[in-house]
Amino acid sequence: MTAVLVVAGAMVGAPLRYLADRAVRSRYYGAFPWGTLLVNVAGCLVLGGLTGAGTALPAPLVTLLGTGFCGALTTYSTFSFETLRLVEEKAYAYAVVNVVVSVAAGLGGAYGGYAVAQALTA
């Protein structure tokens, strides 16, 4: 049953990642990977919220949303690839900004989601 929940969550997360990235790319041109940053921070926010809720949420829901949905929505491999692409294109400042902002915003999103869930479940 756990594998089915992971697959079901991923069936929503992966296409959403693709569609979000396409929507962002259609509006913002340039080298910076805004779409990947957006989905990664959103996934961190959701996963932080799930973690902050702790045992207030049923384990199957956490599996569906955390492992399945967030696992497919977020993408470390694309973040790494796009950062290397920026370096190859000699867009060093964008590469550094991508790493720093992605890590800081991801941690901030996770903490924010965690704090809100903790406050709501307390």
mmCIF file with all atom_site columns, C-alpha atoms in Angstrom:
data_model
loop_
_atom_site.group_PDB
_atom_site.id
_atom_site.type_symbol
_atom_site.label_atom_id
_atom_site.label_alt_id
_atom_site.label_comp_id
_atom_site.label_asym_id
_atom_site.label_entity_id
_atom_site.label_seq_id
_atom_site.pdbx_PDB_ins_code
_atom_site.Cartn_x
_atom_site.Cartn_y
_atom_site.Cartn_z
_atom_site.occupancy
_atom_site.B_iso_or_equiv
_atom_site.pdbx_formal_charge
_atom_site.auth_seq_id
_atom_site.auth_comp_id
_atom_site.auth_asym_id
_atom_site.auth_atom_id
_atom_site.pdbx_PDB_model_num
ATOM 1   C CA . MET A 1 1   ? 0.000  0.000  0.000   1.00 0.00 ? 1   MET A CA 1
ATOM 2   C CA . THR A 1 2   ? 2.873  2.381  0.756   1.00 0.00 ? 2   THR A CA 1
ATOM 3   C CA . ALA A 1 3   ? 4.246  2.080  -2.779  1.00 0.00 ? 3   ALA A CA 1
ATOM 4   C CA . VAL A 1 4   ? 0.815  2.881  -4.230  1.00 0.00 ? 4   VAL A CA 1
ATOM 5   C CA . LEU A 1 5   ? 0.643  6.063  -2.136  1.00 0.00 ? 5   LEU A CA 1
ATOM 6   C CA . VAL A 1 6   ? 4.118  7.115  -3.275  1.00 0.00 ? 6   VAL A CA 1
ATOM 7   C CA . VAL A 1 7   ? 3.215  6.513  -6.924  1.00 0.00 ? 7   VAL A CA 1
ATOM 8   C CA . ALA A 1 8   ? -0.098 8.365  -6.554  1.00 0.00 ? 8   ALA A CA 1
ATOM 9   C CA . GLY A 1 9   ? 1.635  11.391 -5.045  1.00 0.00 ? 9   GLY A CA 1
ATOM 10  C CA . ALA A 1 10  ? 4.334  11.320 -7.705  1.00 0.00 ? 10  ALA A CA 1
ATOM 11  C CA . MET A 1 11  ? 1.693  11.190 -10.444 1.00 0.00 ? 11  MET A CA 1
ATOM 12  C CA . VAL A 1 12  ? 0.612  14.653 -9.327  1.00 0.00 ? 12  VAL A CA 1
ATOM 13  C CA . GLY A 1 13  ? 3.983  16.080 -8.270  1.00 0.00 ? 13  GLY A CA 1
ATOM 14  C CA . ALA A 1 14  ? 5.975  15.314 -11.421 1.00 0.00 ? 14  ALA A CA 1
ATOM 15  C CA . PRO A 1 15  ? 3.544  16.841 -13.939 1.00 0.00 ? 15  PRO A CA 1
ATOM 16  C CA . LEU A 1 16  ? 3.033  19.822 -11.641 1.00 0.00 ? 16  LEU A CA 1
ATOM 17  C CA . ARG A 1 17  ? 6.790  20.386 -11.576 1.00 0.00 ? 17  ARG A CA 1
ATOM 18  C CA . TYR A 1 18  ? 6.908  20.294 -15.373 1.00 0.00 ? 18  TYR A CA 1
ATOM 19  C CA . LEU A 1 19  ? 3.901  22.593 -15.811 1.00 0.00 ? 19  LEU A CA 1
ATOM 20  C CA . ALA A 1 20  ? 5.131  25.079 -13.197 1.00 0.00 ? 20  ALA A CA 1
ATOM 21  C CA . ASP A 1 21  ? 8.548  25.252 -14.834 1.00 0.00 ? 21  ASP A CA 1
ATOM 22  C CA . ARG A 1 22  ? 6.998  25.750 -18.289 1.00 0.00 ? 22  ARG A CA 1
ATOM 23  C CA . ALA A 1 23  ? 4.682  28.486 -16.965 1.00 0.00 ? 23  ALA A CA 1
ATOM 24  C CA . VAL A 1 24  ? 7.572  30.346 -15.363 1.00 0.00 ? 24  VAL A CA 1
ATOM 25  C CA . ARG A 1 25  ? 9.800  29.984 -18.447 1.00 0.00 ? 25  ARG A CA 1
ATOM 26  C CA . SER A 1 26  ? 7.048  31.374 -20.663 1.00 0.00 ? 26  SER A CA 1
ATOM 27  C CA . ARG A 1 27  ? 6.987  34.558 -18.581 1.00 0.00 ? 27  ARG A CA 1
ATOM 28  C CA . TYR A 1 28  ? 10.596 35.049 -17.537 1.00 0.00 ? 28  TYR A CA 1
ATOM 29  C CA . TYR A 1 29  ? 13.397 34.841 -20.043 1.00 0.00 ? 29  TYR A CA 1
ATOM 30  C CA . GLY A 1 30  ? 17.035 34.638 -19.173 1.00 0.00 ? 30  GLY A CA 1
ATOM 31  C CA . ALA A 1 31  ? 19.545 32.243 -17.759 1.00 0.00 ? 31  ALA A CA 1
ATOM 32  C CA . PHE A 1 32  ? 18.329 32.012 -14.168 1.00 0.00 ? 32  PHE A CA 1
ATOM 33  C CA . PRO A 1 33  ? 16.275 28.843 -13.432 1.00 0.00 ? 33  PRO A CA 1
ATOM 34  C CA . TRP A 1 34  ? 13.294 30.452 -11.703 1.00 0.00 ? 34  TRP A CA 1
ATOM 35  C CA . GLY A 1 35  ? 10.973 27.487 -12.284 1.00 0.00 ? 35  GLY A CA 1
ATOM 36  C CA . THR A 1 36  ? 13.214 25.012 -10.516 1.00 0.00 ? 36  THR A CA 1
ATOM 37  C CA . LEU A 1 37  ? 13.713 27.429 -7.638  1.00 0.00 ? 37  LEU A CA 1
ATOM 38  C CA . LEU A 1 38  ? 9.940  27.861 -7.335  1.00 0.00 ? 38  LEU A CA 1
ATOM 39  C CA . VAL A 1 39  ? 9.084  24.152 -7.198  1.00 0.00 ? 39  VAL A CA 1
ATOM 40  C CA . ASN A 1 40  ? 11.954 23.329 -4.856  1.00 0.00 ? 40  ASN A CA 1
ATOM 41  C CA . VAL A 1 41  ? 10.993 26.025 -2.354  1.00 0.00 ? 41  VAL A CA 1
ATOM 42  C CA . ALA A 1 42  ? 7.312  25.064 -2.595  1.00 0.00 ? 42  ALA A CA 1
ATOM 43  C CA . GLY A 1 43  ? 8.211  21.431 -1.916  1.00 0.00 ? 43  GLY A CA 1
ATOM 44  C CA . CYS A 1 44  ? 10.344 22.449 1.069   1.00 0.00 ? 44  CYS A CA 1
ATOM 45  C CA . LEU A 1 45  ? 7.436  24.466 2.447   1.00 0.00 ? 45  LEU A CA 1
ATOM 46  C CA . VAL A 1 46  ? 5.016  21.546 2.119   1.00 0.00 ? 46  VAL A CA 1
ATOM 47  C CA . LEU A 1 47  ? 7.459  19.020 3.539   1.00 0.00 ? 47  LEU A CA 1
ATOM 48  C CA . GLY A 1 48  ? 8.281  21.350 6.437   1.00 0.00 ? 48  GLY A CA 1
ATOM 49  C CA . GLY A 1 49  ? 4.572  21.634 7.153   1.00 0.00 ? 49  GLY A CA 1
ATOM 50  C CA . LEU A 1 50  ? 4.126  17.880 7.100   1.00 0.00 ? 50  LEU A CA 1
ATOM 51  C CA . THR A 1 51  ? 7.060  17.449 9.448   1.00 0.00 ? 51  THR A CA 1
ATOM 52  C CA . GLY A 1 52  ? 5.812  20.192 11.750  1.00 0.00 ? 52  GLY A CA 1
ATOM 53  C CA . ALA A 1 53  ? 2.404  18.571 12.003  1.00 0.00 ? 53  ALA A CA 1
ATOM 54  C CA . GLY A 1 54  ? 4.095  15.472 13.398  1.00 0.00 ? 54  GLY A CA 1
ATOM 55  C CA . THR A 1 55  ? 1.684  12.771 14.451  1.00 0.00 ? 55  THR A CA 1
ATOM 56  C CA . ALA A 1 56  ? -1.352 15.016 13.922  1.00 0.00 ? 56  ALA A CA 1
ATOM 57  C CA . LEU A 1 57  ? -1.485 13.700 10.346  1.00 0.00 ? 57  LEU A CA 1
ATOM 58  C CA . PRO A 1 58  ? -2.034 10.063 9.466   1.00 0.00 ? 58  PRO A CA 1
ATOM 59  C CA . ALA A 1 59  ? 1.079  8.260  8.237   1.00 0.00 ? 59  ALA A CA 1
ATOM 60  C CA . PRO A 1 60  ? -0.469 7.362  4.847   1.00 0.00 ? 60  PRO A CA 1
ATOM 61  C CA . LEU A 1 61  ? -1.145 11.049 4.148   1.00 0.00 ? 61  LEU A CA 1
ATOM 62  C CA . VAL A 1 62  ? 2.450  11.936 5.003   1.00 0.00 ? 62  VAL A CA 1
ATOM 63  C CA . THR A 1 63  ? 3.641  9.185  2.649   1.00 0.00 ? 63  THR A CA 1
ATOM 64  C CA . LEU A 1 64  ? 1.357  10.390 -0.147  1.00 0.00 ? 64  LEU A CA 1
ATOM 65  C CA . LEU A 1 65  ? 2.279  14.053 0.174   1.00 0.00 ? 65  LEU A CA 1
ATOM 66  C CA . GLY A 1 66  ? 5.800  13.901 1.583   1.00 0.00 ? 66  GLY A CA 1
ATOM 67  C CA . THR A 1 67  ? 7.467  11.043 -0.209  1.00 0.00 ? 67  THR A CA 1
ATOM 68  C CA . GLY A 1 68  ? 5.264  10.882 -3.303  1.00 0.00 ? 68  GLY A CA 1
ATOM 69  C CA . PHE A 1 69  ? 4.179  14.432 -4.089  1.00 0.00 ? 69  PHE A CA 1
ATOM 70  C CA . CYS A 1 70  ? 7.141  16.394 -2.691  1.00 0.00 ? 70  CYS A CA 1
ATOM 71  C CA . GLY A 1 71  ? 9.631  13.796 -3.874  1.00 0.00 ? 71  GLY A CA 1
ATOM 72  C CA . ALA A 1 72  ? 8.417  14.172 -7.447  1.00 0.00 ? 72  ALA A CA 1
ATOM 73  C CA . LEU A 1 73  ? 7.793  17.919 -7.267  1.00 0.00 ? 73  LEU A CA 1
ATOM 74  C CA . THR A 1 74  ? 11.240 18.881 -6.042  1.00 0.00 ? 74  THR A CA 1
ATOM 75  C CA . THR A 1 75  ? 14.351 18.149 -8.021  1.00 0.00 ? 75  THR A CA 1
ATOM 76  C CA . TYR A 1 76  ? 17.906 18.235 -6.760  1.00 0.00 ? 76  TYR A CA 1
ATOM 77  C CA . SER A 1 77  ? 19.232 16.783 -10.000 1.00 0.00 ? 77  SER A CA 1
ATOM 78  C CA . THR A 1 78  ? 17.742 19.578 -12.113 1.00 0.00 ? 78  THR A CA 1
ATOM 79  C CA . PHE A 1 79  ? 19.024 22.176 -9.631  1.00 0.00 ? 79  PHE A CA 1
ATOM 80  C CA . SER A 1 80  ? 22.520 20.683 -9.969  1.00 0.00 ? 80  SER A CA 1
ATOM 81  C CA . PHE A 1 81  ? 22.317 20.437 -13.759 1.00 0.00 ? 81  PHE A CA 1
ATOM 82  C CA . GLU A 1 82  ? 21.101 24.019 -14.138 1.00 0.00 ? 82  GLU A CA 1
ATOM 83  C CA . THR A 1 83  ? 23.829 25.294 -11.824 1.00 0.00 ? 83  THR A CA 1
ATOM 84  C CA . LEU A 1 84  ? 26.477 23.473 -13.879 1.00 0.00 ? 84  LEU A CA 1
ATOM 85  C CA . ARG A 1 85  ? 24.903 24.846 -17.069 1.00 0.00 ? 85  ARG A CA 1
ATOM 86  C CA . LEU A 1 86  ? 25.252 28.368 -15.675 1.00 0.00 ? 86  LEU A CA 1
ATOM 87  C CA . VAL A 1 87  ? 28.930 27.702 -14.931 1.00 0.00 ? 87  VAL A CA 1
ATOM 88  C CA . GLU A 1 88  ? 29.479 26.321 -18.446 1.00 0.00 ? 88  GLU A CA 1
ATOM 89  C CA . GLU A 1 89  ? 27.887 29.476 -19.858 1.00 0.00 ? 89  GLU A CA 1
ATOM 90  C CA . LYS A 1 90  ? 30.264 31.508 -17.671 1.00 0.00 ? 90  LYS A CA 1
ATOM 91  C CA . ALA A 1 91  ? 27.298 32.985 -15.795 1.00 0.00 ? 91  ALA A CA 1
ATOM 92  C CA . TYR A 1 92  ? 29.181 32.573 -12.536 1.00 0.00 ? 92  TYR A CA 1
ATOM 93  C CA . ALA A 1 93  ? 27.213 35.144 -10.584 1.00 0.00 ? 93  ALA A CA 1
ATOM 94  C CA . TYR A 1 94  ? 23.929 33.444 -11.516 1.00 0.00 ? 94  TYR A CA 1
ATOM 95  C CA . ALA A 1 95  ? 25.380 30.063 -10.525 1.00 0.00 ? 95  ALA A CA 1
ATOM 96  C CA . VAL A 1 96  ? 26.414 31.326 -7.104  1.00 0.00 ? 96  VAL A CA 1
ATOM 97  C CA . VAL A 1 97  ? 23.103 33.120 -6.598  1.00 0.00 ? 97  VAL A CA 1
ATOM 98  C CA . ASN A 1 98  ? 21.242 29.973 -7.635  1.00 0.00 ? 98  ASN A CA 1
ATOM 99  C CA . VAL A 1 99  ? 23.062 27.873 -5.031  1.00 0.00 ? 99  VAL A CA 1
ATOM 100 C CA . VAL A 1 100 ? 22.827 30.413 -2.214  1.00 0.00 ? 100 VAL A CA 1
ATOM 101 C CA . VAL A 1 101 ? 19.219 31.399 -2.836  1.00 0.00 ? 101 VAL A CA 1
ATOM 102 C CA . SER A 1 102 ? 18.064 27.811 -3.404  1.00 0.00 ? 102 SER A CA 1
ATOM 103 C CA . VAL A 1 103 ? 19.595 26.571 -0.167  1.00 0.00 ? 103 VAL A CA 1
ATOM 104 C CA . ALA A 1 104 ? 18.539 29.589 1.900   1.00 0.00 ? 104 ALA A CA 1
ATOM 105 C CA . ALA A 1 105 ? 15.006 29.743 0.487   1.00 0.00 ? 105 ALA A CA 1
ATOM 106 C CA . GLY A 1 106 ? 14.589 25.973 0.752   1.00 0.00 ? 106 GLY A CA 1
ATOM 107 C CA . LEU A 1 107 ? 15.632 25.983 4.407   1.00 0.00 ? 107 LEU A CA 1
ATOM 108 C CA . GLY A 1 108 ? 13.488 29.049 5.030   1.00 0.00 ? 108 GLY A CA 1
ATOM 109 C CA . GLY A 1 109 ? 10.502 27.397 3.375   1.00 0.00 ? 109 GLY A CA 1
ATOM 110 C CA . ALA A 1 110 ? 10.964 24.207 5.375   1.00 0.00 ? 110 ALA A CA 1
ATOM 111 C CA . TYR A 1 111 ? 11.279 26.161 8.614   1.00 0.00 ? 111 TYR A CA 1
ATOM 112 C CA . GLY A 1 112 ? 8.293  28.342 7.751   1.00 0.00 ? 112 GLY A CA 1
ATOM 113 C CA . GLY A 1 113 ? 6.115  25.341 6.956   1.00 0.00 ? 113 GLY A CA 1
ATOM 114 C CA . TYR A 1 114 ? 7.291  23.609 10.108  1.00 0.00 ? 114 TYR A CA 1
ATOM 115 C CA . ALA A 1 115 ? 6.582  26.649 12.309  1.00 0.00 ? 115 ALA A CA 1
ATOM 116 C CA . VAL A 1 116 ? 3.104  27.208 10.870  1.00 0.00 ? 116 VAL A CA 1
ATOM 117 C CA . ALA A 1 117 ? 2.167  23.536 11.264  1.00 0.00 ? 117 ALA A CA 1
ATOM 118 C CA . GLN A 1 118 ? 3.508  23.508 14.826  1.00 0.00 ? 118 GLN A CA 1
ATOM 119 C CA . ALA A 1 119 ? 1.414  26.575 15.664  1.00 0.00 ? 119 ALA A CA 1
ATOM 120 C CA . LEU A 1 120 ? -1.707 25.093 14.116  1.00 0.00 ? 120 LEU A CA 1
ATOM 121 C CA . THR A 1 121 ? -1.379 21.697 15.788  1.00 0.00 ? 121 THR A CA 1
ATOM 122 C CA . ALA A 1 122 ? -0.367 22.974 19.246  1.00 0.00 ? 122 ALA A CA 1
#
